[in-house]
Coordinates of C-alpha atoms in Angstrom, one line a residue:
M861 CA -0.3 -15.6 -19.4
D862 CA -0.4 -18.8 -17.1
Y863 CA -1.9 -18.5 -13.6
V864 CA -0.9 -20.9 -10.6
K865 CA -1.9 -21.1 -6.7
F866 CA 0.3 -19.3 -4.5
G867 CA 2.2 -22.0 -2.8
N868 CA -0.3 -23.7 -0.6
T869 CA -3.0 -21.2 -0.4
G870 CA -6.2 -21.0 -3.0
M871 CA -4.9 -17.2 -4.2
D872 CA -4.2 -17.7 -8.1
V873 CA -0.8 -15.1 -9.4
S874 CA 0.6 -15.0 -12.5
R875 CA 4.0 -17.0 -13.3
L876 CA 5.7 -13.5 -13.1
C877 CA 5.6 -10.7 -10.8
L878 CA 5.9 -7.1 -11.5
G879 CA 8.6 -5.7 -9.3
A880 CA 8.2 -2.2 -8.4
M881 CA 11.7 -1.1 -7.3
G882 CA 12.6 0.8 -10.2
F883 CA 9.3 3.3 -10.0
G884 CA 9.9 5.9 -7.7
D885 CA 11.7 9.2 -7.1
P886 CA 15.3 9.6 -8.4
N887 CA 16.1 12.3 -5.8
S888 CA 15.0 10.2 -2.6
G889 CA 18.2 8.9 -2.0
F890 CA 17.4 5.2 -2.6
H891 CA 18.1 4.8 -6.2
E892 CA 19.1 7.3 -9.0
W893 CA 18.2 5.2 -11.8
V894 CA 14.3 4.6 -11.1
L895 CA 11.6 5.8 -13.5
E896 CA 9.2 8.6 -12.3
E897 CA 5.7 8.3 -12.1
A898 CA 4.5 9.1 -15.6
E899 CA 7.0 6.2 -17.1
S900 CA 6.3 4.0 -14.0
M901 CA 2.7 4.0 -15.0
K902 CA 3.2 3.1 -18.5
V903 CA 5.4 -0.1 -17.4
I904 CA 2.5 -1.0 -14.5
K905 CA -0.3 -0.8 -17.3
K906 CA 1.6 -3.0 -19.8
A907 CA 1.9 -5.5 -17.3
L908 CA -1.5 -5.8 -16.7
D909 CA -2.2 -5.8 -20.5
L910 CA -0.3 -8.6 -20.5
G911 CA -2.4 -10.9 -17.9
I912 CA 0.1 -10.3 -15.0
N913 CA -2.1 -9.7 -11.4
F914 CA 1.0 -10.0 -9.2
F915 CA 2.7 -7.1 -8.3
D916 CA 5.6 -6.5 -5.3
T917 CA 6.7 -3.4 -3.6
A918 CA 8.2 -2.1 -0.4
N919 CA 8.2 0.6 2.1
V920 CA 11.6 1.5 1.4
Y921 CA 11.9 1.4 -2.1
S922 CA 12.2 5.1 -3.0
Y923 CA 11.0 5.7 0.9
G924 CA 7.3 5.4 -0.2
A925 CA 7.1 6.6 -3.7
S926 CA 7.3 3.1 -5.5
E927 CA 4.0 2.3 -3.4
R928 CA 2.6 5.8 -3.5
I929 CA 2.8 4.9 -7.6
L930 CA 2.3 1.5 -7.5
G931 CA -1.2 2.3 -5.5
K932 CA -1.9 4.7 -8.2
A933 CA -1.7 2.9 -11.0
L934 CA -3.4 -0.4 -9.8
N935 CA -6.5 1.9 -8.6
Q936 CA -6.5 3.5 -12.1
Y937 CA -6.2 0.5 -14.1
A938 CA -7.2 -2.5 -12.3
N939 CA -10.3 -4.1 -10.3
R940 CA -8.6 -4.6 -6.8
D941 CA -10.5 -8.0 -6.3
E942 CA -8.5 -9.3 -9.5
I943 CA -4.8 -8.7 -8.1
V944 CA -2.2 -9.6 -5.8
V945 CA -0.5 -7.0 -4.2
A946 CA 2.8 -7.0 -1.8
T947 CA 4.6 -5.1 -0.1
K948 CA 7.5 -5.3 2.4
L949 CA 8.5 -3.9 5.7
F950 CA 11.9 -4.2 7.7
T951 CA 14.4 -1.4 6.6
T952 CA 14.8 1.9 8.4
M953 CA 12.7 4.6 6.9
K954 CA 14.1 7.5 9.3
K955 CA 17.8 7.8 9.9
N956 CA 18.9 7.9 14.0
V957 CA 15.4 7.6 14.7
P958 CA 14.1 5.5 17.6
N959 CA 11.8 2.7 16.3
S960 CA 11.9 3.0 13.2
G961 CA 12.9 0.3 11.4
G962 CA 12.8 -3.6 12.3
L963 CA 10.0 -6.0 13.0
S964 CA 8.8 -4.6 16.5
R965 CA 5.0 -4.9 17.3
K966 CA 5.0 -1.3 17.5
E967 CA 7.0 -0.9 13.9
I968 CA 4.5 -3.7 12.3
F969 CA 1.6 -1.7 13.5
H970 CA 2.9 1.5 12.2
Q971 CA 3.9 0.6 8.9
I972 CA 1.4 -1.3 7.2
D973 CA -0.8 1.5 8.1
V974 CA 1.3 4.2 6.2
S975 CA 2.2 1.2 3.6
L976 CA -1.8 1.2 3.2
E977 CA -2.0 4.9 3.1
R978 CA 0.7 5.0 0.5
L979 CA -1.0 2.4 -1.5
G980 CA -4.6 3.9 -1.5
M981 CA -6.1 0.3 -0.4
D982 CA -7.7 -1.2 2.6
Y983 CA -5.6 -4.5 2.6
V984 CA -2.6 -6.0 1.3
D985 CA -2.5 -9.5 0.0
L986 CA 1.1 -10.4 1.0
Y987 CA 2.5 -8.8 3.7
I988 CA 6.8 -9.6 3.9
I989 CA 9.4 -9.2 6.1
H990 CA 12.1 -8.3 4.0
R991 CA 14.9 -9.4 6.6
W992 CA 15.3 -11.4 9.7
D993 CA 15.2 -9.2 12.6
Y994 CA 18.4 -10.0 15.0
K995 CA 17.1 -7.5 17.8
T996 CA 13.6 -8.3 17.8
P997 CA 12.1 -12.0 19.2
I998 CA 10.4 -14.1 16.7
E999 CA 7.3 -14.2 19.0
E1000 CA 6.9 -11.0 18.9
T1001 CA 7.3 -10.4 15.0
M1002 CA 4.6 -13.6 14.4
E1003 CA 2.2 -12.6 16.8
A1004 CA 1.8 -8.9 15.5
L1005 CA 2.1 -10.5 12.0
H1006 CA -0.8 -12.6 12.6
D1007 CA -3.1 -9.9 14.5
L1008 CA -2.6 -8.2 10.8
V1009 CA -4.1 -11.1 9.4
R1010 CA -6.7 -11.0 12.0
S1011 CA -7.4 -7.4 11.8
G1012 CA -8.0 -7.8 7.8
K1013 CA -5.5 -5.6 6.6
V1014 CA -3.4 -8.3 5.6
R1015 CA -4.7 -11.6 3.8
Y1016 CA -1.2 -13.4 3.6
I1017 CA 2.1 -13.0 5.2
G1018 CA 5.6 -13.9 3.8
A1019 CA 9.5 -13.7 4.4
S1020 CA 12.4 -12.5 2.4
A1021 CA 16.2 -13.1 2.5
M1022 CA 16.7 -15.4 5.6
F1023 CA 18.7 -18.6 6.3
A1024 CA 16.7 -21.7 6.0
W1025 CA 17.2 -22.4 9.7
Q1026 CA 15.9 -18.8 10.8
F1027 CA 12.5 -19.5 8.6
S1028 CA 11.8 -22.7 10.0
K1029 CA 12.1 -20.9 13.2
A1030 CA 9.6 -18.8 12.7
Q1031 CA 7.2 -21.5 11.1
A1032 CA 7.7 -23.5 14.2
V1033 CA 6.9 -20.8 16.5
A1034 CA 3.8 -19.6 14.7
D1035 CA 2.4 -23.2 14.9
K1036 CA 3.2 -23.5 18.1
H1037 CA 1.1 -21.0 19.2
G1038 CA -1.8 -21.3 16.6
W1039 CA -0.5 -18.1 14.5
T1040 CA -0.8 -17.3 11.0
K1041 CA 2.5 -18.8 9.0
F1042 CA 4.4 -17.8 6.3
V1043 CA 3.2 -19.0 2.3
S1044 CA 6.0 -17.3 0.6
M1045 CA 10.0 -16.9 0.5
Q1046 CA 11.1 -14.4 -1.6
N1047 CA 14.9 -15.2 -2.0
H1048 CA 17.6 -14.3 -4.1
L1049 CA 18.1 -16.7 -6.9
N1050 CA 19.2 -16.8 -10.7
L1051 CA 21.7 -18.5 -12.8
L1052 CA 24.7 -16.3 -11.4
Y1053 CA 23.7 -16.8 -7.4
R1054 CA 22.3 -20.2 -6.2
E1055 CA 23.2 -20.4 -2.9
E1056 CA 19.4 -21.2 -2.1
E1057 CA 19.8 -24.3 -3.7
R1058 CA 21.4 -25.9 -0.8
E1059 CA 18.9 -25.8 2.0
M1060 CA 16.1 -23.1 1.4
L1061 CA 14.6 -24.4 -2.0
P1062 CA 14.3 -28.1 -0.3
L1063 CA 12.7 -26.5 2.6
C1064 CA 10.1 -24.9 0.6
E1065 CA 9.3 -27.6 -2.1
D1066 CA 8.9 -29.9 1.3
Q1067 CA 6.2 -27.0 3.0
K1068 CA 4.7 -26.2 -0.3
I1069 CA 6.2 -22.4 0.1
A1070 CA 5.8 -20.5 -2.8
V1071 CA 9.2 -19.4 -4.0
T1072 CA 9.4 -15.8 -5.6
P1073 CA 13.0 -15.1 -6.6
Y1074 CA 14.2 -11.5 -6.7
S1075 CA 16.9 -10.3 -8.8
P1076 CA 16.1 -13.3 -11.4
L1077 CA 18.0 -11.7 -14.2
A1078 CA 21.0 -10.6 -12.1
S1079 CA 20.3 -6.8 -12.3
G1080 CA 20.1 -7.3 -16.0
R1081 CA 23.6 -8.9 -16.5
L1082 CA 21.8 -12.2 -18.0
T1083 CA 20.6 -10.3 -20.3
R1084 CA 23.2 -9.0 -22.2
D1085 CA 26.8 -8.9 -23.6
W1086 CA 29.3 -8.6 -20.5
S1087 CA 30.7 -5.4 -21.9
A1088 CA 27.2 -3.7 -22.0
Q1089 CA 26.8 -1.0 -19.9
T1090 CA 23.4 0.7 -19.1
K1091 CA 22.5 3.2 -16.6
R1092 CA 21.4 1.1 -13.7
F1093 CA 24.7 -1.0 -14.6
E1094 CA 26.7 2.3 -13.3
L1095 CA 24.8 3.3 -10.8
D1096 CA 23.1 0.4 -9.2
K1097 CA 25.6 0.1 -6.0
M1098 CA 23.4 -2.7 -4.3
A1099 CA 24.0 -4.9 -7.4
M1100 CA 27.3 -4.3 -7.4
S1101 CA 28.0 -5.5 -4.3
K1102 CA 26.3 -8.6 -5.5
Y1103 CA 28.1 -9.5 -8.5
D1104 CA 31.4 -7.5 -8.8
T1105 CA 33.3 -9.9 -6.8
T1106 CA 32.3 -13.4 -8.9
A1107 CA 32.7 -11.4 -12.1
D1108 CA 35.2 -13.9 -13.5
Q1109 CA 33.2 -16.4 -13.3
D1110 CA 30.0 -15.1 -13.9
H1111 CA 30.9 -13.9 -17.4
I1112 CA 31.4 -17.5 -18.4
I1113 CA 27.7 -18.4 -17.3
V1114 CA 26.4 -15.1 -19.1
A1115 CA 28.1 -16.5 -22.2
R1116 CA 26.3 -19.6 -21.9
V1117 CA 22.7 -18.1 -21.5
A1118 CA 23.8 -16.3 -24.8
E1119 CA 24.9 -19.3 -26.8
I1120 CA 21.6 -21.2 -25.8
A1121 CA 19.3 -18.2 -26.7
E1122 CA 21.2 -17.9 -30.1
R1123 CA 20.9 -21.7 -30.6
R1124 CA 16.8 -21.7 -29.6
G1125 CA 16.2 -18.6 -31.5
V1126 CA 15.0 -16.8 -28.3
E1127 CA 16.0 -13.9 -26.2
R1128 CA 18.4 -14.2 -23.1
V1129 CA 15.8 -12.9 -20.7
Q1130 CA 14.0 -16.2 -21.5
V1131 CA 16.9 -18.5 -21.4
A1132 CA 17.3 -16.8 -17.6
L1133 CA 13.7 -17.3 -16.9
A1134 CA 12.8 -20.6 -17.9
W1135 CA 15.6 -22.1 -16.0
L1136 CA 14.1 -20.8 -12.8
L1137 CA 10.4 -21.6 -13.9
Q1138 CA 11.4 -25.3 -14.1
K1139 CA 11.9 -25.1 -10.5
E1140 CA 9.4 -27.1 -8.5
A1141 CA 9.1 -24.5 -5.8
V1142 CA 9.2 -21.4 -7.9
V1143 CA 5.9 -19.8 -8.2
A1144 CA 6.6 -16.5 -9.9
P1145 CA 9.8 -14.6 -10.6
I1146 CA 10.0 -10.9 -9.7
I1147 CA 10.9 -9.0 -12.7
G1148 CA 12.0 -5.5 -12.0
A1149 CA 10.9 -4.1 -15.7
T1150 CA 11.5 -0.5 -16.3
K1151 CA 10.4 -0.9 -20.1
E1152 CA 7.6 -2.1 -21.5
S1153 CA 9.7 -4.3 -23.4
H1154 CA 11.3 -6.0 -20.8
L1155 CA 7.4 -7.3 -19.9
T1156 CA 6.8 -8.4 -23.6
N1157 CA 10.4 -10.0 -24.2
A1158 CA 9.9 -11.8 -20.7
I1159 CA 6.7 -13.3 -21.6
P1160 CA 7.7 -16.0 -24.1
A1161 CA 9.7 -17.7 -21.2
L1162 CA 6.5 -19.3 -20.0
D1163 CA 6.7 -21.6 -23.0
L1164 CA 10.2 -22.5 -23.0
V1165 CA 11.5 -25.6 -21.9
L1166 CA 15.5 -26.0 -21.4
T1167 CA 16.6 -29.7 -22.0
E1168 CA 18.4 -31.4 -19.3
A1169 CA 21.7 -31.1 -21.2
E1170 CA 20.8 -27.0 -21.4
V1171 CA 20.2 -27.3 -17.8
E1172 CA 23.7 -28.7 -17.0
F1173 CA 25.7 -26.8 -19.6
L1174 CA 23.9 -23.2 -17.6
E1175 CA 25.2 -24.6 -14.3
E1176 CA 28.4 -26.3 -14.9
P1177 CA 30.5 -23.4 -14.7
Y1178 CA 28.9 -22.5 -10.9
V1179 CA 31.1 -22.1 -7.9
P1180 CA 30.0 -21.2 -4.4
H1181 CA 29.5 -17.9 -3.5
K1182 CA 29.8 -15.7 -0.8
V1183 CA 26.2 -15.7 1.0
V1184 CA 24.6 -12.0 0.5
G1185 CA 21.3 -10.6 1.3
H1186 CA 20.9 -12.6 4.5
Q1187 CA 21.7 -9.7 7.0

């Protein structure tokens, strides 16, 4: 496993991050295809055995079950000082209940406490705002996050899925007041969705912000034949909303990933990840593994270097997409 500094910080992270959205409770009303505790813990243990030290979850994943499972596994199998744990907040956790969701000071202080309780930890290394809150002043959010860092419950803060102007505004507000600034951006980026290349990636490169792309394999679409069916493919409505409208053009890119993989004698997942890892700002793509083989197949991507011609071949069919995931 390779380790790198996390953007402009002194923290070391593995070049692949294990995402925990696929671990939880299929009966929670979040996703039906997630793994339950026993199978989830096997995948987490395998990640640790492979040298992965970076783990990402969120309060909303299976409405807390993901955090509980991830925390149980990490507390059982790892030393806390050797791993990096990230969780997120924003999404409403209780329907039709006031003060549930968003990024108010009240909600931020409440959600960190319940997340830490579920994780069984005293602190998280990275606390991420899952989306931009249009109903709360950014000054209130940034000051509350700063206070969490000062309290010791959070080591660093990050952001996810927003427009570049919003990210810049938040950083400027923090800088103006001497508050803690974001060190990372978790955004939607893969060969099928490249809108982040326009503004967010150049911004992050310039500011040395660690980019940790989510959905690096387009919910598995980049790893298999276009006609292949899986349980997640059939049930994941979130992924359908991201990719179904561009299927006609996306399948051409998927076919080109397969062509390069066959030519190089590697797995398709390795081609898709190598394309991401060669981007300067990308520190660690978030792999939503639900099988041990998903991890073992991904690791060789760290040593795969695509040629300029291969990159151009993969990128050439792409056309602009509707921006998704920012609101």
